[in-house]
Short mmCIF file of C-alpha atoms in Angstrom, two decimals:
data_model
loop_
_atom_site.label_atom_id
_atom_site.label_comp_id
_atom_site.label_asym_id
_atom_site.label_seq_id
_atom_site.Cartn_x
_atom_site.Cartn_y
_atom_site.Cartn_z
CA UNK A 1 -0.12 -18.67 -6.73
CA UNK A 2 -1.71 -21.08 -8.48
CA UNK A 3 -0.66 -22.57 -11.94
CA UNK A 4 -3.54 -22.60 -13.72
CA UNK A 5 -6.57 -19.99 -13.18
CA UNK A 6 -9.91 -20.60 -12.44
CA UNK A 7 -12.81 -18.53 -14.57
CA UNK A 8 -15.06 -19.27 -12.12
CA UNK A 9 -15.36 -18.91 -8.74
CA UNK A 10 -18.49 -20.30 -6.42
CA UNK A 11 -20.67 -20.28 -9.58
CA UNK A 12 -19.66 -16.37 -10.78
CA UNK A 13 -17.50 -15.73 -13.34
CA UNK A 14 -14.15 -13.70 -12.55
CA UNK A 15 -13.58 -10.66 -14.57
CA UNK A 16 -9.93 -10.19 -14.33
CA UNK A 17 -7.17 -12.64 -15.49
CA UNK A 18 -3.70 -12.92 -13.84
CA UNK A 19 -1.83 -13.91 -17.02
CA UNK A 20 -4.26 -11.85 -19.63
CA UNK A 21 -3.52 -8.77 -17.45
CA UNK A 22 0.47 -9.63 -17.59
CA UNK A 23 0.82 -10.06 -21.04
CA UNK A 24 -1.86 -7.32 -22.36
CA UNK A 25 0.64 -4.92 -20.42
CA UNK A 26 3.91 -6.48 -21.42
CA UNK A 27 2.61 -6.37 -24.98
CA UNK A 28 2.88 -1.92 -25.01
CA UNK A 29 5.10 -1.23 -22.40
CA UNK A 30 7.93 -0.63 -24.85
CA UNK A 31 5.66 0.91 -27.45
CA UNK A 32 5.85 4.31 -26.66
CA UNK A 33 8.92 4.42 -24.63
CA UNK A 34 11.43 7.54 -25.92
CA UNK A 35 14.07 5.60 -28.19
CA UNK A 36 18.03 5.98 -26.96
CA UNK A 37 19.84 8.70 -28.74
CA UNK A 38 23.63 7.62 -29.74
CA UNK A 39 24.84 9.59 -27.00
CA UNK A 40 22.46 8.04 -24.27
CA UNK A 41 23.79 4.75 -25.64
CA UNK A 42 27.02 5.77 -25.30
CA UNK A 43 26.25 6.76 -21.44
CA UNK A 44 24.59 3.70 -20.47
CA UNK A 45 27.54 1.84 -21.78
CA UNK A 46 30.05 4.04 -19.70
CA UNK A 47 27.34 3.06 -16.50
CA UNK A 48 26.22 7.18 -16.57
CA UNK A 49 22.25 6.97 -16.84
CA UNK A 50 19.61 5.67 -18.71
CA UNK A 51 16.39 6.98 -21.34
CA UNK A 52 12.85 6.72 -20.46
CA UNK A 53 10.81 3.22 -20.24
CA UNK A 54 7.59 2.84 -19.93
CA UNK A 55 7.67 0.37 -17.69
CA UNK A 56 10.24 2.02 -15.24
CA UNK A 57 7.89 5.16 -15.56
CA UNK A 58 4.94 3.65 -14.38
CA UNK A 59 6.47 1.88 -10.99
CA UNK A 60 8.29 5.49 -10.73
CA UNK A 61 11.50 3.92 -11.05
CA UNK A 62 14.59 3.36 -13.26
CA UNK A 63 16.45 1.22 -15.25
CA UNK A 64 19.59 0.92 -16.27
CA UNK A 65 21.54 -1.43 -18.57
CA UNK A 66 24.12 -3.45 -16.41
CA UNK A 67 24.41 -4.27 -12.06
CA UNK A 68 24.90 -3.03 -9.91
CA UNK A 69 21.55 -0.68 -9.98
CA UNK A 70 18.36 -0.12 -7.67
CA UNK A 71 14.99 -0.83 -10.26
CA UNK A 72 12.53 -1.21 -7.42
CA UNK A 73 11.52 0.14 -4.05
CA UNK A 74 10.71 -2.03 -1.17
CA UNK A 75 9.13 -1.49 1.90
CA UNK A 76 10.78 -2.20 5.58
CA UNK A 77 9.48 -1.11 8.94
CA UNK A 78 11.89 -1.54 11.97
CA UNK A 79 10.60 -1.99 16.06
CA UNK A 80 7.29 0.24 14.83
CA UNK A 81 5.71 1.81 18.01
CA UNK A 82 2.74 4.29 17.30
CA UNK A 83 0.94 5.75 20.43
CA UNK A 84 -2.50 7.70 20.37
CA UNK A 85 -4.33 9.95 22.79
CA UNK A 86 -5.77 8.13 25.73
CA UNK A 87 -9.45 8.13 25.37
CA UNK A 88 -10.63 6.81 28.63
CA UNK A 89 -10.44 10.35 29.99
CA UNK A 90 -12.44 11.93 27.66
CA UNK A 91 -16.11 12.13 28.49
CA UNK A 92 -19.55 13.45 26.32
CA UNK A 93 -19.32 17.33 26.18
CA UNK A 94 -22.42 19.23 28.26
CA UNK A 95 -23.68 22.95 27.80
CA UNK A 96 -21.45 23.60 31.06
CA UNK A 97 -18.11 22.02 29.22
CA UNK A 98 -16.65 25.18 27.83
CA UNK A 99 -16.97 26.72 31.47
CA UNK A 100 -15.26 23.73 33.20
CA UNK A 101 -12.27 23.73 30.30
CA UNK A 102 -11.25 27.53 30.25
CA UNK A 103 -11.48 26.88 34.95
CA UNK A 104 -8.93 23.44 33.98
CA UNK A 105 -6.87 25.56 32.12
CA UNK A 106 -7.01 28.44 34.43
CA UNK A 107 -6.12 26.16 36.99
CA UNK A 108 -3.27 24.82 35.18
CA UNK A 109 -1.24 27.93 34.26
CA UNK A 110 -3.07 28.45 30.66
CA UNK A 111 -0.68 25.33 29.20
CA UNK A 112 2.51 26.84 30.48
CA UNK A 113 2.51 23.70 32.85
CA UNK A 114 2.94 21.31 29.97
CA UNK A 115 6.39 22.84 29.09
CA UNK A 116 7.76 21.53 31.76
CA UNK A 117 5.78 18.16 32.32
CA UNK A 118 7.90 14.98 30.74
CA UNK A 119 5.54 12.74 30.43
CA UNK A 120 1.87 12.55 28.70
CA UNK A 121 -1.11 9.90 29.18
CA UNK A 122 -0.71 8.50 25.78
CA UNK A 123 -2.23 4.64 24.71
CA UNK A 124 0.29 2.27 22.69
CA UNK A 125 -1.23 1.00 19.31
CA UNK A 126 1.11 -0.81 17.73
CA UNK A 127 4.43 -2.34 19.97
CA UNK A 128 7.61 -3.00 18.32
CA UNK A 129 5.97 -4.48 14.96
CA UNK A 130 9.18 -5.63 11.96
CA UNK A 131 8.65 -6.44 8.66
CA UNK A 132 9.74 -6.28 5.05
CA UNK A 133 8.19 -5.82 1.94
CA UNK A 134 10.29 -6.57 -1.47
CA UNK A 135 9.07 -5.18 -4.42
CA UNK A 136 6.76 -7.47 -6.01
CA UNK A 137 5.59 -8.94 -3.02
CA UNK A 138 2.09 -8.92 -1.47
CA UNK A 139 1.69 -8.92 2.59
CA UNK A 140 -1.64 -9.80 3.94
CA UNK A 141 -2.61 -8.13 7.16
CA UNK A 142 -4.78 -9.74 9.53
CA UNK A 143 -6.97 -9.38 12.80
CA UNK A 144 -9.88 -8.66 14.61
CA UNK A 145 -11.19 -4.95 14.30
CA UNK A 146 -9.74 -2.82 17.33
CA UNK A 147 -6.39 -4.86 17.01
CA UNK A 148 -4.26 -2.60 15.20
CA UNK A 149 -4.17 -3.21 11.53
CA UNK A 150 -5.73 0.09 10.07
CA UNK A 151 -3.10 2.13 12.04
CA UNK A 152 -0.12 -0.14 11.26
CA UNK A 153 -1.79 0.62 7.48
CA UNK A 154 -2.11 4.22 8.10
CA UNK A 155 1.36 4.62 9.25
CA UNK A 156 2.82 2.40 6.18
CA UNK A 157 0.89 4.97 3.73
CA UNK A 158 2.62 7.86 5.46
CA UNK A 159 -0.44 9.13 6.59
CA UNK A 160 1.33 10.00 10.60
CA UNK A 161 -0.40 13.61 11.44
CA UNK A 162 -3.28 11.79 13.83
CA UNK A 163 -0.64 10.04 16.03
CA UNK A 164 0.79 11.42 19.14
CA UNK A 165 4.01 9.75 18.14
CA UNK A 166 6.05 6.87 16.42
CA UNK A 167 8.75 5.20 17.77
CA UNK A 168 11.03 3.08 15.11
CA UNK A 169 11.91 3.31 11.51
CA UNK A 170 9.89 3.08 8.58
CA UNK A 171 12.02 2.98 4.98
CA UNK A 172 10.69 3.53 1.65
CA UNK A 173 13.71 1.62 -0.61
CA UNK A 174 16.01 4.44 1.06
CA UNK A 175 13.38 7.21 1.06
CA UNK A 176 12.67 8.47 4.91
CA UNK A 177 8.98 8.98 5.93
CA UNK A 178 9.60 13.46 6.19
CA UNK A 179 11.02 13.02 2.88
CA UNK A 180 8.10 11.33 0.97
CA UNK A 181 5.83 13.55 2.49
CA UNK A 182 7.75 16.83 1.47
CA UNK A 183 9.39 15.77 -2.37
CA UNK A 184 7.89 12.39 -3.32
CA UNK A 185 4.02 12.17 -2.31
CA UNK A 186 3.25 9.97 -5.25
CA UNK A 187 5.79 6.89 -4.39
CA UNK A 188 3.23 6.01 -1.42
CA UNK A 189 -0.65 5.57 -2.22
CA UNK A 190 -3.00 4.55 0.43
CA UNK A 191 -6.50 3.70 -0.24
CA UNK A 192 -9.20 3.85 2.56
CA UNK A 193 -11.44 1.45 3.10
CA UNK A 194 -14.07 3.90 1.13
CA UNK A 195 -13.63 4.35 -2.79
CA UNK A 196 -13.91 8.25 -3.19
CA UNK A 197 -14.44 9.22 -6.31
CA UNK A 198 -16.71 11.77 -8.88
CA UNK A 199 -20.09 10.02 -9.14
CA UNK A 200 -20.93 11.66 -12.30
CA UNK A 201 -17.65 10.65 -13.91
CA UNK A 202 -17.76 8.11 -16.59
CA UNK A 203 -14.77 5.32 -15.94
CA UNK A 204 -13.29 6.16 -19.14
CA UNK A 205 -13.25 9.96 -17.89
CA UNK A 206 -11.97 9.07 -14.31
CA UNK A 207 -9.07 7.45 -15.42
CA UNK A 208 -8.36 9.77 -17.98
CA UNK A 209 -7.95 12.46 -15.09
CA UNK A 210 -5.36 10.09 -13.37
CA UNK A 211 -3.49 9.43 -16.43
CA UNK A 212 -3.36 13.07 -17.41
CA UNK A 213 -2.15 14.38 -14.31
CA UNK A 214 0.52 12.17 -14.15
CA UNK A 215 1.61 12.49 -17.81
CA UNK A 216 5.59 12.91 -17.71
CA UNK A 217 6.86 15.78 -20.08
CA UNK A 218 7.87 15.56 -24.07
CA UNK A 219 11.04 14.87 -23.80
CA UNK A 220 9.93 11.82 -22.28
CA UNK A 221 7.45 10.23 -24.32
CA UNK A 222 8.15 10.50 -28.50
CA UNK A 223 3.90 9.81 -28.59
CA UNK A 224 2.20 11.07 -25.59
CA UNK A 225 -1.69 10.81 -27.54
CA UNK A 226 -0.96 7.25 -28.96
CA UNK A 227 0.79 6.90 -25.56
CA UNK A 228 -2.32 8.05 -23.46
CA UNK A 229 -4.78 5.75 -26.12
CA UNK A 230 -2.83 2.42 -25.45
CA UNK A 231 -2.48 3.12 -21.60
CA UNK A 232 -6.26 3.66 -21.04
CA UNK A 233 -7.26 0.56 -23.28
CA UNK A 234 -4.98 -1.78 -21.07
CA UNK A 235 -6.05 -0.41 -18.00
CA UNK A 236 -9.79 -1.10 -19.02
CA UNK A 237 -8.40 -4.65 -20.76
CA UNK A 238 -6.06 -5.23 -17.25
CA UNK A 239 -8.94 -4.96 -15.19
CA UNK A 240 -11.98 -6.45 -16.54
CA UNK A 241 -13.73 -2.40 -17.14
CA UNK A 242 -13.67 -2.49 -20.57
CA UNK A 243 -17.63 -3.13 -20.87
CA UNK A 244 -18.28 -0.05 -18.54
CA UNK A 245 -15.94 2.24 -19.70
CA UNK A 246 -19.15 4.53 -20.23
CA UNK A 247 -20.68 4.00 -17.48
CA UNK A 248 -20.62 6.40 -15.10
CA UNK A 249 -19.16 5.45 -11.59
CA UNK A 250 -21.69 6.40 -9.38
CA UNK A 251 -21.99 6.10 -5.35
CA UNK A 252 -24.76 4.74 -2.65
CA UNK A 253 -27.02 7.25 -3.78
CA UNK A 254 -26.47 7.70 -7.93
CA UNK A 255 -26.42 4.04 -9.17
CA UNK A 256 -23.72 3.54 -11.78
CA UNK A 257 -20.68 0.37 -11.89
CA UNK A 258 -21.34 -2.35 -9.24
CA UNK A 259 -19.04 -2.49 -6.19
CA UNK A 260 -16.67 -4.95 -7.43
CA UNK A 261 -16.00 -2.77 -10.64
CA UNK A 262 -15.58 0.36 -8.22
CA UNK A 263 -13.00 -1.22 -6.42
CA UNK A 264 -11.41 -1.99 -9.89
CA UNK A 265 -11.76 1.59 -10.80
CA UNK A 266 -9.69 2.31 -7.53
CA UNK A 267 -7.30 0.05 -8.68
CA UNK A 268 -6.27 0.94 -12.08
CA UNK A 269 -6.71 5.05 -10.85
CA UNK A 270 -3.40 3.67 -8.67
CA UNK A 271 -1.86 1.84 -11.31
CA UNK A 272 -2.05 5.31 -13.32
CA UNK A 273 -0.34 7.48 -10.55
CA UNK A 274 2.45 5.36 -11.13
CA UNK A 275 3.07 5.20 -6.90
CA UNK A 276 5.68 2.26 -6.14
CA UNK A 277 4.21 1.14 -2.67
CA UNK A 278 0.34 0.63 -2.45
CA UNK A 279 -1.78 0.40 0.96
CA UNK A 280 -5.10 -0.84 0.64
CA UNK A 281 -7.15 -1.03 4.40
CA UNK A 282 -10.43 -3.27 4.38
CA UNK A 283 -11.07 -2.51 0.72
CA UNK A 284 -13.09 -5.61 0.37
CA UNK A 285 -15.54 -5.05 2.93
CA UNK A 286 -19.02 -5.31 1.63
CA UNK A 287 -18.08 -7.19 -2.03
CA UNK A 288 -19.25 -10.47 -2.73
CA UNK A 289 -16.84 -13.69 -2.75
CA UNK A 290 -16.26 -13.54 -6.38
CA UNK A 291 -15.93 -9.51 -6.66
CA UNK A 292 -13.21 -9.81 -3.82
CA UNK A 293 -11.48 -12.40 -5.36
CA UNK A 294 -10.90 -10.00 -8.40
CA UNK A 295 -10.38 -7.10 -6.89
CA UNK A 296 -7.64 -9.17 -5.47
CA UNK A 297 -6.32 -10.71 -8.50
CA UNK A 298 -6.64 -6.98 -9.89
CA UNK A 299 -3.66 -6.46 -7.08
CA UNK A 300 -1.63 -9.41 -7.91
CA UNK A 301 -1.72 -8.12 -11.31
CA UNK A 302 -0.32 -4.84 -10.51
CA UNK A 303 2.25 -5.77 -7.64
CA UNK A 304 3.69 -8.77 -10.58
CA UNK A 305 3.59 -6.49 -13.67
CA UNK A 306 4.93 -3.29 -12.09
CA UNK A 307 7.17 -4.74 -9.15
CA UNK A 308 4.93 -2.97 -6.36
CA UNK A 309 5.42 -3.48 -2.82
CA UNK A 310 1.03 -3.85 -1.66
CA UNK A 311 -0.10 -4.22 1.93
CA UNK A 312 -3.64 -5.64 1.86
CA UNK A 313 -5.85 -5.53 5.28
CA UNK A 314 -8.84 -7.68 4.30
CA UNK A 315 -11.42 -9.25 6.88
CA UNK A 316 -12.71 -13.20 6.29
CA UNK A 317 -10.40 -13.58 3.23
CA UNK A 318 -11.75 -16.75 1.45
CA UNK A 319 -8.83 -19.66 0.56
CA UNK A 320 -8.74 -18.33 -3.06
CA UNK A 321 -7.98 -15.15 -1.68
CA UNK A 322 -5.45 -15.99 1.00
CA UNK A 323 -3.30 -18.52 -1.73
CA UNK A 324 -2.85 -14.70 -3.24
CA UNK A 325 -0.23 -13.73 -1.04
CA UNK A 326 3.24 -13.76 -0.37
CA UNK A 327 3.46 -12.82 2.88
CA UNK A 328 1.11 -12.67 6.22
CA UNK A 329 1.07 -10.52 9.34
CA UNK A 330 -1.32 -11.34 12.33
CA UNK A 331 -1.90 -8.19 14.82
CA UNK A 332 -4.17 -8.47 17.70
CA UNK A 333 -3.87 -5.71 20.67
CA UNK A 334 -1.50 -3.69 18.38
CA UNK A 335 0.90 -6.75 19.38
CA UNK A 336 2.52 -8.48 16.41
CA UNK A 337 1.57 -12.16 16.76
CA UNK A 338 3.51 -13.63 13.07
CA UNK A 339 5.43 -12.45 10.38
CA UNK A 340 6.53 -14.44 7.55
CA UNK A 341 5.59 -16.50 4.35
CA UNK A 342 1.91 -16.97 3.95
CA UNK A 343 2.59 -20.86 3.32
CA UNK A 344 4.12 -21.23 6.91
CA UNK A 345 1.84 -19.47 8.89
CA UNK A 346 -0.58 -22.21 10.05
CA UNK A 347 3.10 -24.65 10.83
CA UNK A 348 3.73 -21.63 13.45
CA UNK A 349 0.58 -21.69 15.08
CA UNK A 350 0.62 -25.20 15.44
CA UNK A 351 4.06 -25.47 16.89
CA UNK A 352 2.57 -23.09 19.94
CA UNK A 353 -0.30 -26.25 20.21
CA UNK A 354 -3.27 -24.67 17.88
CA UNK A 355 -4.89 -27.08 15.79
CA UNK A 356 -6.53 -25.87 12.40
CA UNK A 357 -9.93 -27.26 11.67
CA UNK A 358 -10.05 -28.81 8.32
CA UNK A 359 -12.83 -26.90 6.73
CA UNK A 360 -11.81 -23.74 8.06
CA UNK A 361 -10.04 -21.44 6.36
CA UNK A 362 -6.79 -20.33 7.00
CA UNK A 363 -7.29 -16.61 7.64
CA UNK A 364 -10.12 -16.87 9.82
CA UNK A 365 -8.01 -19.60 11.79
CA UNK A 366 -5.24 -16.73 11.98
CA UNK A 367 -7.79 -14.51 13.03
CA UNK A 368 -9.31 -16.64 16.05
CA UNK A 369 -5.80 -17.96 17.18
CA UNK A 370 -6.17 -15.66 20.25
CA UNK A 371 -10.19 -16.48 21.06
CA UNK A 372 -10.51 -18.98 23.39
CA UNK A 373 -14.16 -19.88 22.22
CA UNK A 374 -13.10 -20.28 18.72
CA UNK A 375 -9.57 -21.93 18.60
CA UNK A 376 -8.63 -25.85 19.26
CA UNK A 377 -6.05 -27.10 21.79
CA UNK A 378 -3.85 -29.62 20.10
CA UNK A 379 -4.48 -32.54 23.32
CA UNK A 380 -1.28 -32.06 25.41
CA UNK A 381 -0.38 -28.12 25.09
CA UNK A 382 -3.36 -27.69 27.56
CA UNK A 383 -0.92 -26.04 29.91
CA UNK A 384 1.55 -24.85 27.55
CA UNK A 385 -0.56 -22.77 24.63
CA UNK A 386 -0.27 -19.16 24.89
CA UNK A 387 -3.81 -17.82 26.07
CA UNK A 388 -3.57 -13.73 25.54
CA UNK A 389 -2.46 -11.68 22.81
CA UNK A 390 0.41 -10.82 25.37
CA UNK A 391 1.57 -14.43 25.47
CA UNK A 392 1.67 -14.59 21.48
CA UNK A 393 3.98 -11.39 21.64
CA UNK A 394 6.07 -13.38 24.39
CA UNK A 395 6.38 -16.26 21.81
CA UNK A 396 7.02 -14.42 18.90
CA UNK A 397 9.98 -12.49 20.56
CA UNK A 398 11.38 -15.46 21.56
CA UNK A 399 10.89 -17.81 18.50
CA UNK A 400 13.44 -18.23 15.70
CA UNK A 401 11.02 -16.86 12.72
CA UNK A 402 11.30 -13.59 14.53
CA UNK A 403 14.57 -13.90 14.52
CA UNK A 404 14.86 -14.51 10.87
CA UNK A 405 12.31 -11.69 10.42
CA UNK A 406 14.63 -9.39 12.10
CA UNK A 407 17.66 -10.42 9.81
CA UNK A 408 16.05 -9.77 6.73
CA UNK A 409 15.02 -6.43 7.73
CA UNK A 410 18.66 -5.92 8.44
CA UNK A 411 20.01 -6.87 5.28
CA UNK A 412 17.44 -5.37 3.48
CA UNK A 413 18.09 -2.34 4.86
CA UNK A 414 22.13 -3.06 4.35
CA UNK A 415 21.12 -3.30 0.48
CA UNK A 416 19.19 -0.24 0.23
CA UNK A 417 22.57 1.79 1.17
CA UNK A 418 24.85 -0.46 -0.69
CA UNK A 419 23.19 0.02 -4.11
CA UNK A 420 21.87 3.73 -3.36
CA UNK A 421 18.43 3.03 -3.97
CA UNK A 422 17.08 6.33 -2.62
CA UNK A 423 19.62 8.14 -4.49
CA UNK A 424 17.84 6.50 -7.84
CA UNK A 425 14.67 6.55 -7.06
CA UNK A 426 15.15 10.72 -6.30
CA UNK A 427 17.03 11.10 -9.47
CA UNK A 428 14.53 9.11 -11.62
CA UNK A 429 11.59 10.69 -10.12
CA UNK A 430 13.25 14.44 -10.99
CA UNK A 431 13.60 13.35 -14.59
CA UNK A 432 10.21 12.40 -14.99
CA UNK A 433 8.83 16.16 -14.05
CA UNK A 434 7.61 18.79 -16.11
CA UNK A 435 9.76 21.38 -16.49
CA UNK A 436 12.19 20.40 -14.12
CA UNK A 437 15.28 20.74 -16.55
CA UNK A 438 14.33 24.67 -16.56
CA UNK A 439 13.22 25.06 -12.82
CA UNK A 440 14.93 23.81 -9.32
CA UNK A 441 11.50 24.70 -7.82
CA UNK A 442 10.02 22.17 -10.36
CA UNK A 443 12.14 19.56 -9.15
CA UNK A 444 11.44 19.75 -5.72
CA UNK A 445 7.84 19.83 -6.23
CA UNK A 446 5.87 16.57 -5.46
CA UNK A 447 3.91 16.87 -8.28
CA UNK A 448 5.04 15.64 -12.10
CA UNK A 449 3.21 18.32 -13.92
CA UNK A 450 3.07 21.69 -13.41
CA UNK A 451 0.26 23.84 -11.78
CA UNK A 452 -1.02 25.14 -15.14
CA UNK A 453 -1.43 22.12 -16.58
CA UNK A 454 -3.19 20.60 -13.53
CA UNK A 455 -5.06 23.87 -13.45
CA UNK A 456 -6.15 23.11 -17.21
CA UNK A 457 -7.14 19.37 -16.21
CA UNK A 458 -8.88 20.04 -13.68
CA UNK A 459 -11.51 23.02 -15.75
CA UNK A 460 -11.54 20.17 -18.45
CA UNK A 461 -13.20 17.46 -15.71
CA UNK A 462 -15.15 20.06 -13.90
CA UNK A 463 -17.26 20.80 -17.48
CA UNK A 464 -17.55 16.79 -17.85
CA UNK A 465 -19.19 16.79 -14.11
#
């Protein structure tokens, strides 16, 4: 990332600041946090636990005074395989197509067949994809649409229920897929390419609703109004909202904010629900080159104040843009094609004889790498350059930044289970629920506040609708 920020980018000025952002958060994030007790001090002396931080809070994680201890999350995905139904064999339903599927099935035993049949037509998304994802890093996924990214997306926000199946492991800092999806919903957010969200609703109002609902209990917080007060303003200061705060958010058919501050909205609603891995798929996609360029400083932000681990998918990401990142992924035919730092990628390419052109940018040259209209043969690799997305998979296997790829994962994975990360991040995340002292129930909920409380939020927005 760049030293020094730019206020303006192709002639429009950018709303959100990198280093404002940073130090307008730094600046509270110990204001309202719960002061130690003697006896807590005593404890995190002996190495026994630690109090409530604001900061720890809202990346859902905790901290505790003196190593070894697990303060962040991390994302790591392992040989991912995800297979979908096959839809060449599906053809456009008649008047007669109810008849002919009730004679199929008669024909076929009425499904009693399929107990005993081994194998199913399924169609391979994503092969064998690795990666990792430290906390505070950014990975940038990339590639054509059809090639895979929005399921590899889908699968990294735990959203699994439209696959037929997935092969491999996917780790949230210790924390298996079943289990986030049962106890700890909140840890994973994924954002759809759409921003969803009350039309009616002021910004103010909308984020108020997040915050709320995600309020930890008393014992937590010695001033949960000043508490709620100071959050809101830096989430409005953060990201560049505080002149529409009032203004309500609209859609495509009530005007209210403009795109680029919707997406913003989005944002700090995510930054509120205090989840420690974030998935955003295509979120850019019809924002202008300065309103993507802070939506995406609005996510550098958040992944560099609160530690997150983000997944981007974005489509023609401008220089600016790319510079962003920490890390890049390039999928085409659900076949990975390049992991690894952001700064290397075009070196890769151009080992395998891919020349970049100068004035193009680098993620469309990642994109095009496997279109033979589009891409340049370095003179000399005529014979040698990989031509298919099947070749780049051949290449990848076989070159020694997958291998490094593959040893990070490893010892990533070795450190979540030497410093018990999931074991932290479960016992930090119980602490932080209402009423979970009183109830066991309460602490396996997902949810931080109780169901009367969230029943009392949500008659509170429903009059402001």
């Amino acid at each position: 990332m760049a030293a020094q920020e730019k206020d303006i980018s192709f002639g429009e000025p950018l709303h959100v600041s990198v280093s404002r952002g940073t130090e307008r958060f730094q600046s509270i994030q110990r204001t309202y946090s719960k002061p130690l007790t003697l006896g807590e001090e005593e404890e995190m002396v002996a190495g026994k636990g630690s109090a409530f931080d604001l900061t720890t809070w809202l990346t859902g994680r905790q901290q505790q005074q003196g190593p070894p201890f697990a303060t962040r999350i991390g994302l790591v995905f392992n040989e991912l395989s995800v297979y979908g139904d096959n839809v060449s064999d599906r053809h456009i339903e008649t008047v007669a197509t109810p008849l002919w599927k009730l004679l199929k099935s008669a024909a076929h035993g009425f499904g009693i067949g399929k107990l005993f049949k081994k194998e199913e037509s399924y169609r391979l998304l994503l092969n064998k994809v690795s990666g990792v994802v430290e906390d505070g890093e950014m990975l940038l996924v990339l590639g054509r649409p059809g090639a895979g990214c929005s399921t590899l997306l889908r699968v990294l926000g735990n959203r699994r229920s439209t696959y037929r199946r997935i092969d491999g492991s996917v780790s949230y800092g210790g924390l298996t897929p079943e289990e986030v999806a049962k106890s700890y919903r909140g840890q994973v957010a994924y954002n759809a390419e759409e921003d969803l969200h009350h039309p009616t609703l002021t910004v103010r109002k909308t984020l108020e609703f997040a915050i709320e609902c995600k309020m930890p209990s008393q014992r937590m917080l010695k001033d949960r109004d000043g508490y709620r007060k100071e959050f809101m303003d830096t989430l409005l200061d953060m990201y560049g909202l505080a002149g529409c705060g009032d203004t309500i958010v609209g859609n495509a058919f009530l005007r209210g904010v403009s795109g680029g501050e919707r997406k913003r909205v989005s944002i700090a609603e995510q930054v509120a629900s205090g989840a420690s891995v974030d998935i955003w798929d295509g979120s850019t996609r019809g924002l202008d080159s300065s309103s993507a360029l802070d939506y995406v400083r609005s996510l550098r932000i958040t992944t560099d104040v609160l530690r997150k681990s983000t997944v981007v998918s974005i489509y023609q990401a401008s220089e600016n843009i790319y510079e962003l990142f920490d890390k890049v992924m390039v999928v085409d035919e659900g076949k990975q094609l390049y992991f690894g730092p952001a700064s290397e990628a075009v070196a890769y390419f151009e080992r395998l004889g891919i020349q970049k052109p100068l004035r193009q940018t680098t993620a469309d040259f990642l994109t095009g790498v496997t279109q033979l209209h589009e891409r340049r043969v370095i003179p000399g690799f005529e014979d040698r350059v990989p031509k298919t997305a099947a070749d780049f998979e051949r290449a990848w296997f076989a070159s020694k930044q997958q291998q490094a790829v593959m040893r990070q994962v490893a010892a990533f994975e070795r450190q979540i289970q030497e410093d018990e990360r999931g074991h932290e991040i479960r016992e930090f995340v119980d602490q932080t629920k209402m009423g979970a002292q009183k109830s066991k129930l309460r602490r396996k909920s997902p949810y931080t506040s109780t169901i009367t409380y969230q029943f009392a939020q949500l008659f509170k927005r429903e009059a402001s609708i």
